[in-house]
Amino acid sequence: MNMYAAPNPEIPGCPRGLEYLTQVDQLLVKQKVELVEALIGFESNNKYEVRNAMGQNVFYAVEENDCLSRQCCGPLRPFTIHILDNFGQEVITITRPLKCMSCFFPCCLQELEVQAPPGNTVGFVKQQWHPLSPKFLVANEHNEPVLKIHGPFCGWSCLPDVDFEILTMDEVSKIGKISKQWTGLLREAFTDSDNFGIQFPMDLDVRMKAVMIGACFLIDFMFFESTN
């Protein structure tokens, strides 16, 4: 089987590099295990593979950060994640500023910006204050609310998979989810390497599909990134 998805021709009105997203309704985000991090707990830049339902690589994502931020700020660190296509061209840039994180203070809320291609903002993910449950607002390039994301109590679940539901603005309809998937006892215990599944409607605006990838990374850092 070809491990790389074939490139797609340009589509009018679709940001360059996102053409493939028009024909998928789910993605697998697989974090690569870092041997040094697993053995000695030294935090390194995260790297991810983004795959389609057939296991073919669609994108490759790498975190850009400095050693001081990684070691001192841990999962709170600011980051820029560069998402590249199979030809090494950057198609999405995700930026998270440095902010404190607390469930009890509404002034300490997380957010990130998604650009596709780099320099062209397509949306934002903003944490909404709630004392117990993770809640996020997904906005378009004009900062207008489009969707909501709701997670389980304190970001945890008694089930192997942890689901963050993607909802319409009226919270009546669930249109997809971002799921943290169980990776096995040893991997969960000794690394912070995670697998996520993203499901969304096939006809969802391709820009919002890119923003959902950004939301997946924000959820990973906020609830599942740790130095073991």
mmCIF file of C-alpha atoms in Angstrom:
data_model
loop_
_atom_site.group_PDB
_atom_site.id
_atom_site.type_symbol
_atom_site.label_atom_id
_atom_site.label_comp_id
_atom_site.label_asym_id
_atom_site.label_seq_id
_atom_site.Cartn_x
_atom_site.Cartn_y
_atom_site.Cartn_z
ATOM 1 C CA MET A 1 0.000 0.000 0.000
ATOM 2 C CA ASN A 2 1.207 3.520 -0.792
ATOM 3 C CA MET A 3 1.984 5.154 2.564
ATOM 4 C CA TYR A 4 1.493 8.670 1.192
ATOM 5 C CA ALA A 5 -1.745 10.191 -0.038
ATOM 6 C CA ALA A 6 -1.640 11.439 -3.614
ATOM 7 C CA PRO A 7 -1.528 15.230 -4.137
ATOM 8 C CA ASN A 8 -4.690 17.022 -5.209
ATOM 9 C CA PRO A 9 -5.166 19.660 -7.915
ATOM 10 C CA GLU A 10 -5.921 23.213 -6.845
ATOM 11 C CA ILE A 11 -9.564 23.921 -5.981
ATOM 12 C CA PRO A 12 -10.978 27.445 -6.476
ATOM 13 C CA GLY A 13 -11.675 29.115 -3.121
ATOM 14 C CA CYS A 14 -9.707 26.514 -1.162
ATOM 15 C CA PRO A 15 -6.539 27.685 0.611
ATOM 16 C CA ARG A 16 -3.437 26.310 -1.063
ATOM 17 C CA GLY A 17 -2.368 23.017 0.494
ATOM 18 C CA LEU A 18 -5.747 22.141 2.003
ATOM 19 C CA GLU A 19 -7.225 20.573 -1.126
ATOM 20 C CA TYR A 20 -6.931 17.043 0.267
ATOM 21 C CA LEU A 21 -9.044 17.952 3.301
ATOM 22 C CA THR A 22 -12.063 18.476 1.046
ATOM 23 C CA GLN A 23 -12.402 14.712 0.577
ATOM 24 C CA VAL A 24 -11.915 13.376 4.127
ATOM 25 C CA ASP A 25 -14.160 13.235 7.185
ATOM 26 C CA GLN A 26 -11.633 11.822 9.642
ATOM 27 C CA LEU A 27 -7.951 12.027 10.426
ATOM 28 C CA LEU A 28 -5.550 10.221 12.745
ATOM 29 C CA VAL A 29 -2.939 12.340 14.509
ATOM 30 C CA LYS A 30 -0.114 10.112 15.700
ATOM 31 C CA GLN A 31 2.606 11.570 17.917
ATOM 32 C CA LYS A 32 6.051 10.115 17.338
ATOM 33 C CA VAL A 33 7.771 8.569 20.350
ATOM 34 C CA GLU A 34 10.997 10.326 21.329
ATOM 35 C CA LEU A 35 13.492 7.813 22.759
ATOM 36 C CA VAL A 36 15.429 10.352 24.854
ATOM 37 C CA GLU A 37 12.217 11.695 26.357
ATOM 38 C CA ALA A 38 11.027 8.188 27.209
ATOM 39 C CA LEU A 39 14.314 7.205 28.873
ATOM 40 C CA ILE A 40 15.321 10.303 30.851
ATOM 41 C CA GLY A 41 12.269 12.577 30.815
ATOM 42 C CA PHE A 42 14.011 15.341 28.824
ATOM 43 C CA GLU A 43 11.214 17.190 27.018
ATOM 44 C CA SER A 44 11.786 17.489 23.260
ATOM 45 C CA ASN A 45 9.890 19.176 20.463
ATOM 46 C CA ASN A 46 6.779 17.210 19.573
ATOM 47 C CA LYS A 47 6.476 15.621 16.127
ATOM 48 C CA TYR A 48 3.313 14.183 14.632
ATOM 49 C CA GLU A 49 2.110 12.271 11.595
ATOM 50 C CA VAL A 50 -1.367 13.104 10.283
ATOM 51 C CA ARG A 51 -2.910 10.152 8.460
ATOM 52 C CA ASN A 52 -6.134 9.362 6.655
ATOM 53 C CA ALA A 53 -8.498 6.482 7.413
ATOM 54 C CA MET A 54 -6.334 4.123 5.314
ATOM 55 C CA GLY A 55 -3.217 4.919 7.325
ATOM 56 C CA GLN A 56 -1.594 6.997 4.576
ATOM 57 C CA ASN A 57 0.433 10.019 5.609
ATOM 58 C CA VAL A 58 -1.328 13.243 4.702
ATOM 59 C CA PHE A 59 0.685 15.799 6.674
ATOM 60 C CA TYR A 60 3.686 15.910 8.964
ATOM 61 C CA ALA A 61 3.677 18.302 11.928
ATOM 62 C CA VAL A 62 6.638 19.533 13.944
ATOM 63 C CA GLU A 63 6.746 21.829 16.946
ATOM 64 C CA GLU A 64 9.104 24.790 16.888
ATOM 65 C CA ASN A 65 10.281 25.773 20.348
ATOM 66 C CA ASP A 66 13.377 26.466 22.421
ATOM 67 C CA CYS A 67 14.893 24.248 25.088
ATOM 68 C CA LEU A 68 14.240 26.728 27.912
ATOM 69 C CA SER A 69 10.526 26.959 27.191
ATOM 70 C CA ARG A 70 10.174 23.181 26.916
ATOM 71 C CA GLN A 71 11.937 22.434 30.184
ATOM 72 C CA CYS A 72 10.625 25.362 32.266
ATOM 73 C CA CYS A 73 7.059 25.749 30.992
ATOM 74 C CA GLY A 74 6.297 22.110 30.111
ATOM 75 C CA PRO A 75 2.759 21.735 28.688
ATOM 76 C CA LEU A 76 2.082 25.446 29.319
ATOM 77 C CA ARG A 77 4.749 26.473 26.826
ATOM 78 C CA PRO A 78 3.978 28.643 23.832
ATOM 79 C CA PHE A 79 4.557 26.956 20.500
ATOM 80 C CA THR A 80 4.423 27.216 16.761
ATOM 81 C CA ILE A 81 3.528 23.999 14.965
ATOM 82 C CA HIS A 82 4.430 23.773 11.292
ATOM 83 C CA ILE A 83 2.329 21.343 9.269
ATOM 84 C CA LEU A 84 3.954 20.158 6.044
ATOM 85 C CA ASP A 85 2.558 18.214 3.134
ATOM 86 C CA ASN A 86 4.250 15.156 1.635
ATOM 87 C CA PHE A 87 6.473 17.415 -0.478
ATOM 88 C CA GLY A 88 7.799 19.313 2.531
ATOM 89 C CA GLN A 89 5.781 22.459 1.800
ATOM 90 C CA GLU A 90 4.319 24.198 4.854
ATOM 91 C CA VAL A 91 0.537 24.375 4.436
ATOM 92 C CA ILE A 92 -0.687 25.153 7.979
ATOM 93 C CA THR A 93 0.873 27.147 10.813
ATOM 94 C CA ILE A 94 -0.528 26.887 14.356
ATOM 95 C CA THR A 95 0.523 29.416 16.981
ATOM 96 C CA ARG A 96 -0.164 29.299 20.713
ATOM 97 C CA PRO A 97 0.926 32.263 22.890
ATOM 98 C CA LEU A 98 2.233 31.855 26.427
ATOM 99 C CA LYS A 99 -0.571 32.015 28.981
ATOM 100 C CA CYS A 100 -1.115 30.656 32.458
ATOM 101 C CA MET A 101 -3.595 27.815 32.812
ATOM 102 C CA SER A 102 -6.099 27.451 35.618
ATOM 103 C CA CYS A 103 -9.615 26.034 35.930
ATOM 104 C CA PHE A 104 -10.506 28.652 38.533
ATOM 105 C CA PHE A 105 -9.453 31.959 36.980
ATOM 106 C CA PRO A 106 -11.237 33.110 33.803
ATOM 107 C CA CYS A 107 -8.338 35.438 32.984
ATOM 108 C CA CYS A 108 -6.075 32.410 32.374
ATOM 109 C CA LEU A 109 -7.629 31.021 29.202
ATOM 110 C CA GLN A 110 -5.828 29.268 26.380
ATOM 111 C CA GLU A 111 -6.115 30.094 22.695
ATOM 112 C CA LEU A 112 -4.378 29.525 19.391
ATOM 113 C CA GLU A 113 -4.445 30.850 15.849
ATOM 114 C CA VAL A 114 -4.459 28.737 12.692
ATOM 115 C CA GLN A 115 -3.080 30.015 9.401
ATOM 116 C CA ALA A 116 -3.393 28.244 6.037
ATOM 117 C CA PRO A 117 -1.249 28.848 4.147
ATOM 118 C CA PRO A 118 1.200 30.604 6.509
ATOM 119 C CA GLY A 119 0.311 34.270 6.811
ATOM 120 C CA ASN A 120 -3.393 33.734 6.004
ATOM 121 C CA THR A 121 -5.479 33.367 9.168
ATOM 122 C CA VAL A 122 -8.362 30.898 8.803
ATOM 123 C CA GLY A 123 -9.540 30.585 12.395
ATOM 124 C CA PHE A 124 -9.027 30.530 16.137
ATOM 125 C CA VAL A 125 -9.613 28.142 19.034
ATOM 126 C CA LYS A 126 -10.403 29.834 22.350
ATOM 127 C CA GLN A 127 -10.934 28.232 25.714
ATOM 128 C CA GLN A 128 -14.152 29.187 27.486
ATOM 129 C CA TRP A 129 -14.166 29.402 31.244
ATOM 130 C CA HIS A 130 -15.781 26.549 33.147
ATOM 131 C CA PRO A 131 -14.713 25.311 36.611
ATOM 132 C CA LEU A 132 -14.999 21.599 35.807
ATOM 133 C CA SER A 133 -15.326 20.775 32.108
ATOM 134 C CA PRO A 134 -13.137 21.757 29.119
ATOM 135 C CA LYS A 135 -15.010 24.038 26.739
ATOM 136 C CA PHE A 136 -13.712 25.740 23.611
ATOM 137 C CA LEU A 137 -15.062 28.158 21.053
ATOM 138 C CA VAL A 138 -14.052 27.688 17.411
ATOM 139 C CA ALA A 139 -14.055 30.946 15.423
ATOM 140 C CA ASN A 140 -13.477 31.791 11.775
ATOM 141 C CA GLU A 141 -10.898 34.197 10.367
ATOM 142 C CA HIS A 142 -13.091 37.155 11.417
ATOM 143 C CA ASN A 143 -13.233 35.914 15.028
ATOM 144 C CA GLU A 144 -16.897 35.018 14.570
ATOM 145 C CA PRO A 145 -17.993 31.929 16.575
ATOM 146 C CA VAL A 146 -18.728 28.931 14.363
ATOM 147 C CA LEU A 147 -18.593 25.783 16.513
ATOM 148 C CA LYS A 148 -18.060 24.628 20.081
ATOM 149 C CA ILE A 149 -15.959 21.815 21.566
ATOM 150 C CA HIS A 150 -16.929 20.246 24.905
ATOM 151 C CA GLY A 151 -14.799 17.735 26.793
ATOM 152 C CA PRO A 152 -15.467 15.388 29.734
ATOM 153 C CA PHE A 153 -15.136 16.303 33.399
ATOM 154 C CA CYS A 154 -11.695 17.881 33.916
ATOM 155 C CA GLY A 155 -10.578 16.386 30.599
ATOM 156 C CA TRP A 156 -10.673 12.827 31.938
ATOM 157 C CA SER A 157 -12.746 9.739 31.258
ATOM 158 C CA CYS A 158 -13.023 6.269 32.793
ATOM 159 C CA LEU A 159 -13.080 4.848 29.251
ATOM 160 C CA PRO A 160 -9.925 4.032 27.254
ATOM 161 C CA ASP A 161 -10.720 6.808 24.767
ATOM 162 C CA VAL A 162 -11.419 10.393 25.850
ATOM 163 C CA ASP A 163 -13.876 12.234 23.590
ATOM 164 C CA PHE A 164 -14.143 15.988 23.055
ATOM 165 C CA GLU A 165 -17.410 16.568 21.177
ATOM 166 C CA ILE A 166 -17.713 19.078 18.326
ATOM 167 C CA LEU A 167 -21.069 20.837 18.590
ATOM 168 C CA THR A 168 -23.099 23.416 16.710
ATOM 169 C CA MET A 169 -23.338 26.844 18.331
ATOM 170 C CA ASP A 170 -26.755 26.057 19.844
ATOM 171 C CA GLU A 171 -25.237 22.855 21.331
ATOM 172 C CA VAL A 172 -28.131 20.835 19.897
ATOM 173 C CA SER A 173 -26.245 18.792 17.299
ATOM 174 C CA LYS A 174 -23.008 16.849 17.657
ATOM 175 C CA ILE A 175 -21.224 16.969 14.305
ATOM 176 C CA GLY A 176 -17.933 15.281 15.198
ATOM 177 C CA LYS A 177 -15.358 14.676 17.890
ATOM 178 C CA ILE A 178 -11.690 14.797 18.799
ATOM 179 C CA SER A 179 -10.732 11.585 20.601
ATOM 180 C CA LYS A 180 -7.616 10.852 22.611
ATOM 181 C CA GLN A 181 -7.026 7.166 21.928
ATOM 182 C CA TRP A 182 -5.511 4.632 24.328
ATOM 183 C CA THR A 183 -1.964 3.757 23.216
ATOM 184 C CA GLY A 184 -1.106 0.947 25.641
ATOM 185 C CA LEU A 185 0.044 0.732 29.254
ATOM 186 C CA LEU A 186 3.809 1.114 28.746
ATOM 187 C CA ARG A 187 3.509 3.940 26.276
ATOM 188 C CA GLU A 188 1.008 5.805 28.469
ATOM 189 C CA ALA A 189 3.157 5.347 31.567
ATOM 190 C CA PHE A 190 6.592 6.240 30.244
ATOM 191 C CA THR A 191 5.981 8.762 27.454
ATOM 192 C CA ASP A 192 3.630 11.633 26.691
ATOM 193 C CA SER A 193 3.231 10.375 23.137
ATOM 194 C CA ASP A 194 -0.451 10.340 22.186
ATOM 195 C CA ASN A 195 -2.757 9.303 19.369
ATOM 196 C CA PHE A 196 -5.840 11.314 18.442
ATOM 197 C CA GLY A 197 -8.717 10.793 16.069
ATOM 198 C CA ILE A 198 -10.544 13.742 14.509
ATOM 199 C CA GLN A 199 -13.991 13.276 12.967
ATOM 200 C CA PHE A 200 -15.958 16.009 11.200
ATOM 201 C CA PRO A 201 -18.579 16.262 8.428
ATOM 202 C CA MET A 202 -17.279 15.726 4.915
ATOM 203 C CA ASP A 203 -18.849 19.036 3.835
ATOM 204 C CA LEU A 204 -17.399 21.084 6.716
ATOM 205 C CA ASP A 205 -15.570 24.177 5.457
ATOM 206 C CA VAL A 206 -12.003 23.113 4.740
ATOM 207 C CA ARG A 207 -10.737 26.048 6.810
ATOM 208 C CA MET A 208 -12.599 24.729 9.852
ATOM 209 C CA LYS A 209 -11.107 21.290 9.238
ATOM 210 C CA ALA A 210 -7.672 22.893 9.507
ATOM 211 C CA VAL A 211 -8.744 24.659 12.701
ATOM 212 C CA MET A 212 -9.869 21.307 14.131
ATOM 213 C CA ILE A 213 -6.335 20.002 13.651
ATOM 214 C CA GLY A 214 -5.164 22.988 15.668
ATOM 215 C CA ALA A 215 -7.758 22.260 18.353
ATOM 216 C CA CYS A 216 -6.430 18.708 18.573
ATOM 217 C CA PHE A 217 -2.923 19.987 19.338
ATOM 218 C CA LEU A 218 -4.225 22.443 21.950
ATOM 219 C CA ILE A 219 -6.169 19.655 23.691
ATOM 220 C CA ASP A 220 -3.074 17.437 23.642
ATOM 221 C CA PHE A 221 -0.910 20.068 25.323
ATOM 222 C CA MET A 222 -3.545 21.113 27.860
ATOM 223 C CA PHE A 223 -4.662 17.692 29.076
ATOM 224 C CA PHE A 224 -2.285 14.951 27.950
ATOM 225 C CA GLU A 225 1.182 16.493 27.669
ATOM 226 C CA SER A 226 3.348 15.833 30.719
ATOM 227 C CA THR A 227 6.942 15.153 31.641
ATOM 228 C CA ASN A 228 6.994 11.634 33.056
#
